[in-house]
PDB file of C-alpha atoms in Angstrom:
ATOM      1  CA  MET A 267     -70.736 -16.706  -0.051  1.00  0.00           C
ATOM      2  CA  ILE A 268     -67.354 -15.213  -0.890  1.00  0.00           C
ATOM      3  CA  TYR A 269     -67.586 -16.852  -4.323  1.00  0.00           C
ATOM      4  CA  LEU A 270     -70.825 -15.033  -5.018  1.00  0.00           C
ATOM      5  CA  ASN A 271     -69.318 -11.740  -3.817  1.00  0.00           C
ATOM      6  CA  ALA A 272     -66.278 -12.318  -6.022  1.00  0.00           C
ATOM      7  CA  PHE A 273     -68.565 -13.038  -8.977  1.00  0.00           C
ATOM      8  CA  LEU A 274     -70.679  -9.920  -8.376  1.00  0.00           C
ATOM      9  CA  PHE A 275     -67.762  -7.528  -7.761  1.00  0.00           C
ATOM     10  CA  CYS A 276     -65.576  -8.620 -10.683  1.00  0.00           C
ATOM     11  CA  GLY A 277     -68.626  -8.895 -12.948  1.00  0.00           C
ATOM     12  CA  THR A 278     -69.869  -5.414 -12.017  1.00  0.00           C
ATOM     13  CA  ILE A 279     -66.488  -3.811 -12.696  1.00  0.00           C
ATOM     14  CA  CYS A 280     -66.363  -5.482 -16.134  1.00  0.00           C
ATOM     15  CA  LEU A 281     -69.978  -4.443 -16.774  1.00  0.00           C
ATOM     16  CA  ILE A 282     -69.284  -0.769 -15.957  1.00  0.00           C
ATOM     17  CA  SER A 283     -66.225  -0.810 -18.202  1.00  0.00           C
ATOM     18  CA  GLN A 284     -68.164  -2.422 -21.059  1.00  0.00           C
ATOM     19  CA  LEU A 285     -70.909   0.215 -20.752  1.00  0.00           C
ATOM     20  CA  ILE A 286     -68.303   2.997 -20.872  1.00  0.00           C
ATOM     21  CA  LEU A 287     -66.609   1.431 -23.922  1.00  0.00           C
ATOM     22  CA  ASP A 288     -69.885   0.960 -25.838  1.00  0.00           C
ATOM     23  CA  ASN A 289     -71.470   4.311 -25.040  1.00  0.00           C
ATOM     24  CA  THR A 290     -68.521   6.707 -25.240  1.00  0.00           C
ATOM     25  CA  LYS A 291     -65.510   7.202 -27.489  1.00  0.00           C
ATOM     26  CA  LEU A 292     -63.061   6.192 -24.744  1.00  0.00           C
ATOM     27  CA  THR A 293     -60.639   3.328 -25.513  1.00  0.00           C
ATOM     28  CA  PRO A 294     -59.639   0.446 -23.203  1.00  0.00           C
ATOM     29  CA  GLY A 295     -56.518   2.482 -22.360  1.00  0.00           C
ATOM     30  CA  HIS A 296     -58.651   5.326 -21.009  1.00  0.00           C
ATOM     31  CA  VAL A 297     -60.877   2.980 -19.020  1.00  0.00           C
ATOM     32  CA  THR A 298     -58.015   1.052 -17.390  1.00  0.00           C
ATOM     33  CA  SER A 299     -56.240   4.313 -16.425  1.00  0.00           C
ATOM     34  CA  LEU A 300     -59.459   5.624 -14.945  1.00  0.00           C
ATOM     35  CA  PHE A 301     -60.039   2.435 -12.985  1.00  0.00           C
ATOM     36  CA  VAL A 302     -56.491   2.443 -11.558  1.00  0.00           C
ATOM     37  CA  ILE A 303     -57.051   5.997 -10.309  1.00  0.00           C
ATOM     38  CA  ILE A 304     -60.438   5.014  -8.838  1.00  0.00           C
ATOM     39  CA  GLY A 305     -58.823   2.027  -7.084  1.00  0.00           C
ATOM     40  CA  ALA A 306     -56.159   4.291  -5.539  1.00  0.00           C
ATOM     41  CA  PHE A 307     -58.814   6.827  -4.564  1.00  0.00           C
ATOM     42  CA  LEU A 308     -61.025   4.214  -2.854  1.00  0.00           C
ATOM     43  CA  ASP A 309     -58.037   3.107  -0.812  1.00  0.00           C
ATOM     44  CA  ILE A 310     -57.572   6.519   0.840  1.00  0.00           C
ATOM     45  CA  PHE A 311     -60.409   5.790   3.220  1.00  0.00           C
ATOM     46  CA  GLY A 312     -59.776   2.044   3.352  1.00  0.00           C
ATOM     47  CA  ILE A 313     -62.883   1.248   1.292  1.00  0.00           C
ATOM     48  CA  TYR A 314     -61.039  -1.050  -1.110  1.00  0.00           C
ATOM     49  CA  ASP A 315     -59.701  -3.091   1.836  1.00  0.00           C
ATOM     50  CA  LYS A 316     -63.303  -3.884   2.731  1.00  0.00           C
ATOM     51  CA  PHE A 317     -63.924  -5.092  -0.851  1.00  0.00           C
ATOM     52  CA  VAL A 318     -60.844  -7.334  -0.641  1.00  0.00           C
ATOM     53  CA  LEU A 319     -62.059  -8.677   2.696  1.00  0.00           C
ATOM     54  CA  TYR A 320     -65.550  -9.575   1.475  1.00  0.00           C
ATOM     55  CA  CYS A 321     -64.947 -10.370  -2.207  1.00  0.00           C
ATOM     56  CA  GLY A 322     -61.541 -12.079  -1.925  1.00  0.00           C
ATOM     57  CA  ALA A 323     -59.799 -12.598  -5.250  1.00  0.00           C
ATOM     58  CA  GLY A 324     -62.794 -11.031  -7.030  1.00  0.00           C
ATOM     59  CA  ALA A 325     -61.476  -7.684  -5.824  1.00  0.00           C
ATOM     60  CA  ILE A 326     -57.790  -8.540  -6.419  1.00  0.00           C
ATOM     61  CA  ILE A 327     -58.145  -9.452 -10.097  1.00  0.00           C
ATOM     62  CA  PRO A 328     -59.604  -6.238 -11.629  1.00  0.00           C
ATOM     63  CA  ILE A 329     -57.184  -3.474 -12.602  1.00  0.00           C
ATOM     64  CA  THR A 330     -58.605  -1.307  -9.788  1.00  0.00           C
ATOM     65  CA  SER A 331     -56.584  -3.454  -7.387  1.00  0.00           C
ATOM     66  CA  PHE A 332     -53.407  -2.268  -9.149  1.00  0.00           C
ATOM     67  CA  GLY A 333     -54.060   1.221  -7.815  1.00  0.00           C
ATOM     68  CA  HIS A 334     -54.939  -0.276  -4.428  1.00  0.00           C
ATOM     69  CA  LEU A 335     -51.671  -2.230  -4.269  1.00  0.00           C
ATOM     70  CA  LEU A 336     -49.618   0.778  -5.412  1.00  0.00           C
ATOM     71  CA  ILE A 337     -50.959   3.022  -2.663  1.00  0.00           C
ATOM     72  CA  HIS A 338     -50.738   0.262  -0.052  1.00  0.00           C
ATOM     73  CA  GLY A 339     -47.041  -0.264  -0.717  1.00  0.00           C
ATOM     74  CA  ALA A 340     -46.439   3.486  -0.715  1.00  0.00           C
ATOM     75  CA  MET A 341     -48.300   4.098   2.555  1.00  0.00           C
ATOM     76  CA  ASP A 342     -46.543   1.187   4.309  1.00  0.00           C
ATOM     77  CA  THR A 343     -43.113   2.733   3.770  1.00  0.00           C
ATOM     78  CA  ALA A 344     -44.471   6.246   4.268  1.00  0.00           C
ATOM     79  CA  SER A 345     -45.512   5.274   7.799  1.00  0.00           C
ATOM     80  CA  LYS A 346     -41.872   4.425   8.564  1.00  0.00           C
ATOM     81  CA  LEU A 347     -39.964   7.034   6.516  1.00  0.00           C
ATOM     82  CA  GLY A 348     -42.418   9.931   6.206  1.00  0.00           C
ATOM     83  CA  PRO A 349     -43.520  11.459   2.875  1.00  0.00           C
ATOM     84  CA  LEU A 350     -40.314  10.273   1.162  1.00  0.00           C
ATOM     85  CA  GLY A 351     -41.479   6.720   1.818  1.00  0.00           C
ATOM     86  CA  LEU A 352     -44.067   7.180  -0.941  1.00  0.00           C
ATOM     87  CA  ALA A 353     -41.233   7.114  -3.463  1.00  0.00           C
ATOM     88  CA  PHE A 354     -39.512   4.117  -1.883  1.00  0.00           C
ATOM     89  CA  GLY A 355     -42.496   1.835  -1.543  1.00  0.00           C
ATOM     90  CA  VAL A 356     -44.785   2.646  -4.440  1.00  0.00           C
ATOM     91  CA  PHE A 357     -43.893  -0.491  -6.422  1.00  0.00           C
ATOM     92  CA  ASN A 358     -43.328  -2.800  -3.439  1.00  0.00           C
ATOM     93  CA  LEU A 359     -46.471  -4.887  -3.890  1.00  0.00           C
ATOM     94  CA  THR A 360     -46.893  -4.680  -7.652  1.00  0.00           C
ATOM     95  CA  SER A 361     -43.291  -5.508  -8.590  1.00  0.00           C
ATOM     96  CA  ALA A 362     -44.051  -9.241  -8.757  1.00  0.00           C
ATOM     97  CA  GLY A 363     -46.805  -8.734 -11.316  1.00  0.00           C
ATOM     98  CA  ILE A 364     -44.923  -6.213 -13.456  1.00  0.00           C
ATOM     99  CA  SER A 365     -41.653  -8.185 -13.512  1.00  0.00           C
ATOM    100  CA  ILE A 366     -43.319 -11.511 -14.317  1.00  0.00           C
ATOM    101  CA  ALA A 367     -45.324  -9.847 -17.093  1.00  0.00           C
ATOM    102  CA  LEU A 368     -42.146  -8.295 -18.543  1.00  0.00           C
ATOM    103  CA  VAL A 369     -39.995 -11.422 -18.374  1.00  0.00           C
ATOM    104  CA  SER A 370     -42.675 -13.752 -19.755  1.00  0.00           C
ATOM    105  CA  ALA A 371     -43.444 -11.254 -22.556  1.00  0.00           C
ATOM    106  CA  PHE A 372     -39.748 -11.082 -23.445  1.00  0.00           C
ATOM    107  CA  ILE A 373     -39.240 -14.848 -23.486  1.00  0.00           C
ATOM    108  CA  LEU A 374     -42.419 -15.382 -25.530  1.00  0.00           C
ATOM    109  CA  ALA A 375     -41.346 -12.686 -27.985  1.00  0.00           C
ATOM    110  CA  LEU A 376     -38.009 -14.486 -28.358  1.00  0.00           C
ATOM    111  CA  ILE A 377     -39.480 -17.850 -29.239  1.00  0.00           C
ATOM    112  CA  LEU A 378     -42.728 -16.978 -31.069  1.00  0.00           C
ATOM    113  CA  LYS A 379     -43.804 -14.846 -33.993  1.00  0.00           C
ATOM    114  CA  PRO A 380     -46.803 -12.471 -33.840  1.00  0.00           C
ATOM    115  CA  LYS A 381     -50.098 -13.877 -35.149  1.00  0.00           C
ATOM    116  CA  HIS A 382     -52.502 -11.662 -37.048  1.00  0.00           C
TER     117      HIS A 382
ATOM    118  CA  MET B 268     -74.218  17.204 -49.466  1.00  0.00           C
ATOM    119  CA  ASN B 269     -72.757  19.456 -46.810  1.00  0.00           C
ATOM    120  CA  ASN B 270     -70.673  18.342 -43.899  1.00  0.00           C
ATOM    121  CA  LYS B 271     -73.528  18.092 -41.443  1.00  0.00           C
ATOM    122  CA  GLU B 272     -75.585  15.822 -43.676  1.00  0.00           C
ATOM    123  CA  TYR B 273     -72.551  13.669 -44.267  1.00  0.00           C
ATOM    124  CA  GLN B 274     -72.002  13.265 -40.526  1.00  0.00           C
ATOM    125  CA  LYS B 275     -75.632  12.251 -40.175  1.00  0.00           C
ATOM    126  CA  LEU B 276     -75.251   9.654 -42.900  1.00  0.00           C
ATOM    127  CA  VAL B 277     -72.083   8.268 -41.291  1.00  0.00           C
ATOM    128  CA  LYS B 278     -73.838   8.033 -37.952  1.00  0.00           C
ATOM    129  CA  LYS B 279     -76.796   6.232 -39.509  1.00  0.00           C
ATOM    130  CA  HIS B 280     -74.650   3.599 -41.141  1.00  0.00           C
ATOM    131  CA  THR B 281     -72.149   3.027 -38.327  1.00  0.00           C
ATOM    132  CA  PRO B 282     -73.111  -0.323 -36.823  1.00  0.00           C
ATOM    133  CA  LYS B 283     -74.477   0.166 -33.307  1.00  0.00           C
ATOM    134  CA  PRO B 284     -72.791  -2.088 -30.741  1.00  0.00           C
ATOM    135  CA  LYS B 285     -75.205  -4.436 -29.043  1.00  0.00           C
ATOM    136  CA  VAL B 286     -74.930  -2.635 -25.721  1.00  0.00           C
ATOM    137  CA  GLY B 287     -77.158  -4.912 -23.652  1.00  0.00           C
ATOM    138  CA  LYS B 288     -75.717  -8.194 -24.920  1.00  0.00           C
ATOM    139  CA  ASN B 289     -72.106  -7.002 -24.604  1.00  0.00           C
ATOM    140  CA  ALA B 290     -72.721  -5.802 -21.060  1.00  0.00           C
ATOM    141  CA  ALA B 291     -74.312  -9.097 -20.036  1.00  0.00           C
ATOM    142  CA  ILE B 292     -71.423 -11.110 -21.495  1.00  0.00           C
ATOM    143  CA  ALA B 293     -68.857  -8.874 -19.788  1.00  0.00           C
ATOM    144  CA  PHE B 294     -70.681  -9.221 -16.459  1.00  0.00           C
ATOM    145  CA  PHE B 295     -71.028 -12.992 -16.661  1.00  0.00           C
ATOM    146  CA  ILE B 296     -67.531 -13.858 -17.895  1.00  0.00           C
ATOM    147  CA  GLY B 297     -65.906 -11.252 -15.633  1.00  0.00           C
ATOM    148  CA  GLY B 298     -67.809 -12.674 -12.696  1.00  0.00           C
ATOM    149  CA  LEU B 299     -66.781 -16.240 -13.543  1.00  0.00           C
ATOM    150  CA  LEU B 300     -63.140 -15.133 -13.715  1.00  0.00           C
ATOM    151  CA  GLY B 301     -63.544 -13.519 -10.268  1.00  0.00           C
ATOM    152  CA  SER B 302     -65.013 -16.689  -8.751  1.00  0.00           C
ATOM    153  CA  PHE B 303     -62.383 -18.863 -10.420  1.00  0.00           C
ATOM    154  CA  SER B 304     -59.632 -16.640  -8.971  1.00  0.00           C
ATOM    155  CA  GLU B 305     -61.168 -16.936  -5.525  1.00  0.00           C
ATOM    156  CA  LEU B 306     -61.157 -20.735  -5.901  1.00  0.00           C
ATOM    157  CA  LEU B 307     -57.516 -20.614  -7.039  1.00  0.00           C
ATOM    158  CA  GLN B 308     -56.587 -18.393  -4.098  1.00  0.00           C
ATOM    159  CA  GLU B 309     -58.084 -20.833  -1.600  1.00  0.00           C
ATOM    160  CA  LEU B 310     -56.441 -23.800  -3.327  1.00  0.00           C
ATOM    161  CA  TYR B 311     -53.020 -22.092  -3.253  1.00  0.00           C
ATOM    162  CA  GLY B 312     -53.569 -21.389   0.440  1.00  0.00           C
ATOM    163  CA  LEU B 313     -54.273 -25.092   1.024  1.00  0.00           C
ATOM    164  CA  TRP B 314     -51.529 -26.516  -1.194  1.00  0.00           C
ATOM    165  CA  PHE B 315     -48.664 -24.235  -0.209  1.00  0.00           C
ATOM    166  CA  HIS B 316     -49.837 -23.317   3.309  1.00  0.00           C
ATOM    167  CA  MET B 317     -49.738 -19.635   2.395  1.00  0.00           C
ATOM    168  CA  PRO B 318     -51.435 -16.670   4.039  1.00  0.00           C
ATOM    169  CA  ARG B 319     -54.300 -15.222   1.946  1.00  0.00           C
ATOM    170  CA  LYS B 320     -52.342 -12.163   0.873  1.00  0.00           C
ATOM    171  CA  GLU B 321     -49.451 -14.116  -0.657  1.00  0.00           C
ATOM    172  CA  ALA B 322     -51.863 -16.569  -2.252  1.00  0.00           C
ATOM    173  CA  GLY B 323     -53.574 -13.543  -3.842  1.00  0.00           C
ATOM    174  CA  VAL B 324     -50.284 -12.398  -5.383  1.00  0.00           C
ATOM    175  CA  LEU B 325     -49.749 -15.923  -6.717  1.00  0.00           C
ATOM    176  CA  VAL B 326     -53.221 -15.838  -8.314  1.00  0.00           C
ATOM    177  CA  ILE B 327     -52.297 -12.567 -10.073  1.00  0.00           C
ATOM    178  CA  LEU B 328     -49.029 -14.130 -11.315  1.00  0.00           C
ATOM    179  CA  THR B 329     -50.887 -17.217 -12.571  1.00  0.00           C
ATOM    180  CA  LEU B 330     -53.374 -15.134 -14.546  1.00  0.00           C
ATOM    181  CA  ILE B 331     -50.557 -12.983 -15.974  1.00  0.00           C
ATOM    182  CA  LEU B 332     -48.666 -16.074 -17.172  1.00  0.00           C
ATOM    183  CA  ILE B 333     -51.769 -17.665 -18.707  1.00  0.00           C
ATOM    184  CA  ALA B 334     -52.754 -14.401 -20.433  1.00  0.00           C
ATOM    185  CA  SER B 335     -49.211 -13.893 -21.798  1.00  0.00           C
ATOM    186  CA  ILE B 336     -49.037 -17.379 -23.259  1.00  0.00           C
ATOM    187  CA  LEU B 337     -52.546 -17.179 -24.758  1.00  0.00           C
ATOM    188  CA  THR B 338     -51.672 -13.781 -26.273  1.00  0.00           C
ATOM    189  CA  ALA B 339     -48.502 -15.139 -27.840  1.00  0.00           C
ATOM    190  CA  LEU B 340     -50.476 -18.052 -29.314  1.00  0.00           C
ATOM    191  CA  GLY B 341     -53.038 -15.633 -30.782  1.00  0.00           C
ATOM    192  CA  ILE B 342     -55.939 -17.069 -28.764  1.00  0.00           C
ATOM    193  CA  PHE B 343     -56.379 -14.063 -26.470  1.00  0.00           C
ATOM    194  CA  ASP B 344     -57.336 -11.618 -29.224  1.00  0.00           C
ATOM    195  CA  VAL B 345     -60.048 -13.951 -30.462  1.00  0.00           C
ATOM    196  CA  ALA B 346     -61.394 -14.281 -26.924  1.00  0.00           C
ATOM    197  CA  VAL B 347     -61.309 -10.487 -26.354  1.00  0.00           C
ATOM    198  CA  ALA B 348     -63.319  -9.939 -29.523  1.00  0.00           C
ATOM    199  CA  LYS B 349     -66.007 -12.200 -28.032  1.00  0.00           C
ATOM    200  CA  VAL B 350     -66.131 -11.259 -24.339  1.00  0.00           C
ATOM    201  CA  LYS B 351     -64.778  -7.673 -24.507  1.00  0.00           C
ATOM    202  CA  SER B 352     -64.156  -6.021 -21.124  1.00  0.00           C
ATOM    203  CA  ALA B 353     -64.261  -9.248 -19.150  1.00  0.00           C
ATOM    204  CA  LEU B 354     -60.666  -9.937 -20.210  1.00  0.00           C
ATOM    205  CA  ILE B 355     -59.403  -6.341 -20.538  1.00  0.00           C
ATOM    206  CA  ILE B 356     -60.269  -5.073 -17.060  1.00  0.00           C
ATOM    207  CA  PRO B 357     -58.834  -7.984 -15.032  1.00  0.00           C
ATOM    208  CA  ILE B 358     -55.033  -8.114 -14.727  1.00  0.00           C
ATOM    209  CA  THR B 359     -55.046 -10.341 -17.851  1.00  0.00           C
ATOM    210  CA  GLY B 360     -55.496  -7.172 -19.948  1.00  0.00           C
ATOM    211  CA  PHE B 361     -52.296  -5.725 -18.484  1.00  0.00           C
ATOM    212  CA  ALA B 362     -50.342  -8.865 -19.364  1.00  0.00           C
ATOM    213  CA  HIS B 363     -51.955  -8.917 -22.805  1.00  0.00           C
ATOM    214  CA  SER B 364     -50.875  -5.334 -23.581  1.00  0.00           C
ATOM    215  CA  ILE B 365     -47.246  -6.036 -22.586  1.00  0.00           C
ATOM    216  CA  THR B 366     -46.944  -9.335 -24.473  1.00  0.00           C
ATOM    217  CA  SER B 367     -48.678  -8.100 -27.617  1.00  0.00           C
ATOM    218  CA  ALA B 368     -46.418  -5.007 -27.691  1.00  0.00           C
ATOM    219  CA  ALA B 369     -43.328  -7.219 -27.315  1.00  0.00           C
ATOM    220  CA  LEU B 370     -44.429  -9.505 -30.145  1.00  0.00           C
ATOM    221  CA  GLU B 371     -45.602  -6.744 -32.454  1.00  0.00           C
ATOM    222  CA  TYR B 372     -42.387  -4.705 -32.296  1.00  0.00           C
ATOM    223  CA  LYS B 373     -40.025  -7.696 -32.377  1.00  0.00           C
ATOM    224  CA  THR B 374     -39.223  -6.997 -36.039  1.00  0.00           C
ATOM    225  CA  GLU B 375     -37.863  -3.534 -35.198  1.00  0.00           C
ATOM    226  CA  GLY B 376     -35.070  -4.956 -33.058  1.00  0.00           C
ATOM    227  CA  PHE B 377     -34.459  -5.833 -29.453  1.00  0.00           C
ATOM    228  CA  VAL B 378     -33.702  -2.352 -28.129  1.00  0.00           C
ATOM    229  CA  LEU B 379     -35.591   0.020 -30.392  1.00  0.00           C
ATOM    230  CA  GLY B 380     -38.393  -2.465 -30.964  1.00  0.00           C
ATOM    231  CA  ILE B 381     -39.178  -4.597 -27.917  1.00  0.00           C
ATOM    232  CA  GLY B 382     -37.389  -2.436 -25.368  1.00  0.00           C
ATOM    233  CA  ALA B 383     -38.761   0.912 -26.476  1.00  0.00           C
ATOM    234  CA  ASN B 384     -42.325  -0.261 -27.031  1.00  0.00           C
ATOM    235  CA  ILE B 385     -42.992  -2.876 -24.335  1.00  0.00           C
ATOM    236  CA  PHE B 386     -44.712  -0.302 -22.088  1.00  0.00           C
ATOM    237  CA  LYS B 387     -46.481   1.359 -24.997  1.00  0.00           C
ATOM    238  CA  LEU B 388     -49.938   0.362 -23.757  1.00  0.00           C
ATOM    239  CA  ALA B 389     -49.270  -0.698 -20.165  1.00  0.00           C
ATOM    240  CA  GLY B 390     -47.342   2.518 -19.483  1.00  0.00           C
ATOM    241  CA  THR B 391     -50.520   4.537 -19.187  1.00  0.00           C
ATOM    242  CA  VAL B 392     -51.748   2.340 -16.337  1.00  0.00           C
ATOM    243  CA  ILE B 393     -48.436   2.638 -14.474  1.00  0.00           C
ATOM    244  CA  LEU B 394     -48.075   6.386 -15.122  1.00  0.00           C
ATOM    245  CA  TYR B 395     -51.509   7.404 -13.901  1.00  0.00           C
ATOM    246  CA  GLY B 396     -51.389   4.873 -11.063  1.00  0.00           C
ATOM    247  CA  VAL B 397     -48.143   6.333  -9.708  1.00  0.00           C
ATOM    248  CA  VAL B 398     -49.226   9.963 -10.190  1.00  0.00           C
ATOM    249  CA  ALA B 399     -52.517   9.195  -8.393  1.00  0.00           C
ATOM    250  CA  VAL B 400     -50.655   7.443  -5.563  1.00  0.00           C
ATOM    251  CA  TYR B 401     -48.345  10.434  -5.017  1.00  0.00           C
ATOM    252  CA  PHE B 402     -51.298  12.803  -5.039  1.00  0.00           C
ATOM    253  CA  PHE B 403     -53.607  10.737  -2.804  1.00  0.00           C
ATOM    254  CA  GLY B 404     -50.730   9.600  -0.573  1.00  0.00           C
ATOM    255  CA  LEU B 405     -49.605  13.167   0.168  1.00  0.00           C
ATOM    256  CA  LEU B 406     -53.221  14.126   0.739  1.00  0.00           C
ATOM    257  CA  ARG B 407     -53.634  11.287   3.229  1.00  0.00           C
ATOM    258  CA  ILE B 408     -50.400  12.207   5.043  1.00  0.00           C
ATOM    259  CA  LEU B 409     -51.477  15.863   5.254  1.00  0.00           C
ATOM    260  CA  ILE B 410     -55.030  15.144   6.398  1.00  0.00           C
ATOM    261  CA  MET B 411     -54.757  12.003   8.499  1.00  0.00           C
ATOM    262  CA  GLY B 412     -51.055  11.940   9.309  1.00  0.00           C
ATOM    263  CA  GLY B 413     -50.337   8.700   7.425  1.00  0.00           C
TER     264      GLY B 413
END
């Protein structure tokens, strides 16, 4: 069942984004920024946690989960340190993804040439 | 021909994207990627005896690595042209933007090229994500006390 949920959730997010891209003048950059903000917004009331619970990795893969992870890390430290904790913890959960992406991009840029 | 007529003519001859077909492809491939990730998450949980949350992070890292390598080999751009959003919206799009920026600006040097431009496309996601988190986080602390 969770596989079907994952399929439907991830598919729907991609579908919405494709409809926005085809019907408006917005670029992928606009859409991804918008989706990150929506993901963070949905997490205020714990709605995105429900998606993660029922859709598993289907809800972790889309870029909306980036916003969800950012605000989760921030709120975790904010519960210990108060409002200043937002600054301390904002990258706690996403640091793995960002650092791996940076290091692998750097190494690949060292050894390979761009293809056009 | 005045400006308005010209605009009309341009609009008439601009190829219309096949909205329905593109949307169906994005839905199907995006969904498959979601199911595949779920499978990967459960397999990681079994193989490494990990809790679901850590296995989820490992799934994200796997997809980032695959997307980076495929981008560097030039395969990713071909795939994006075919399946559109299905590869841009998942975390693979984030990895793609970083790797393609690194490769593209390699010729301009390590600091002013790769270093200065690596966040050129991914920076927008991080910027608006962090601004949104500060805004929503403060709101949540003010309203619900954390």
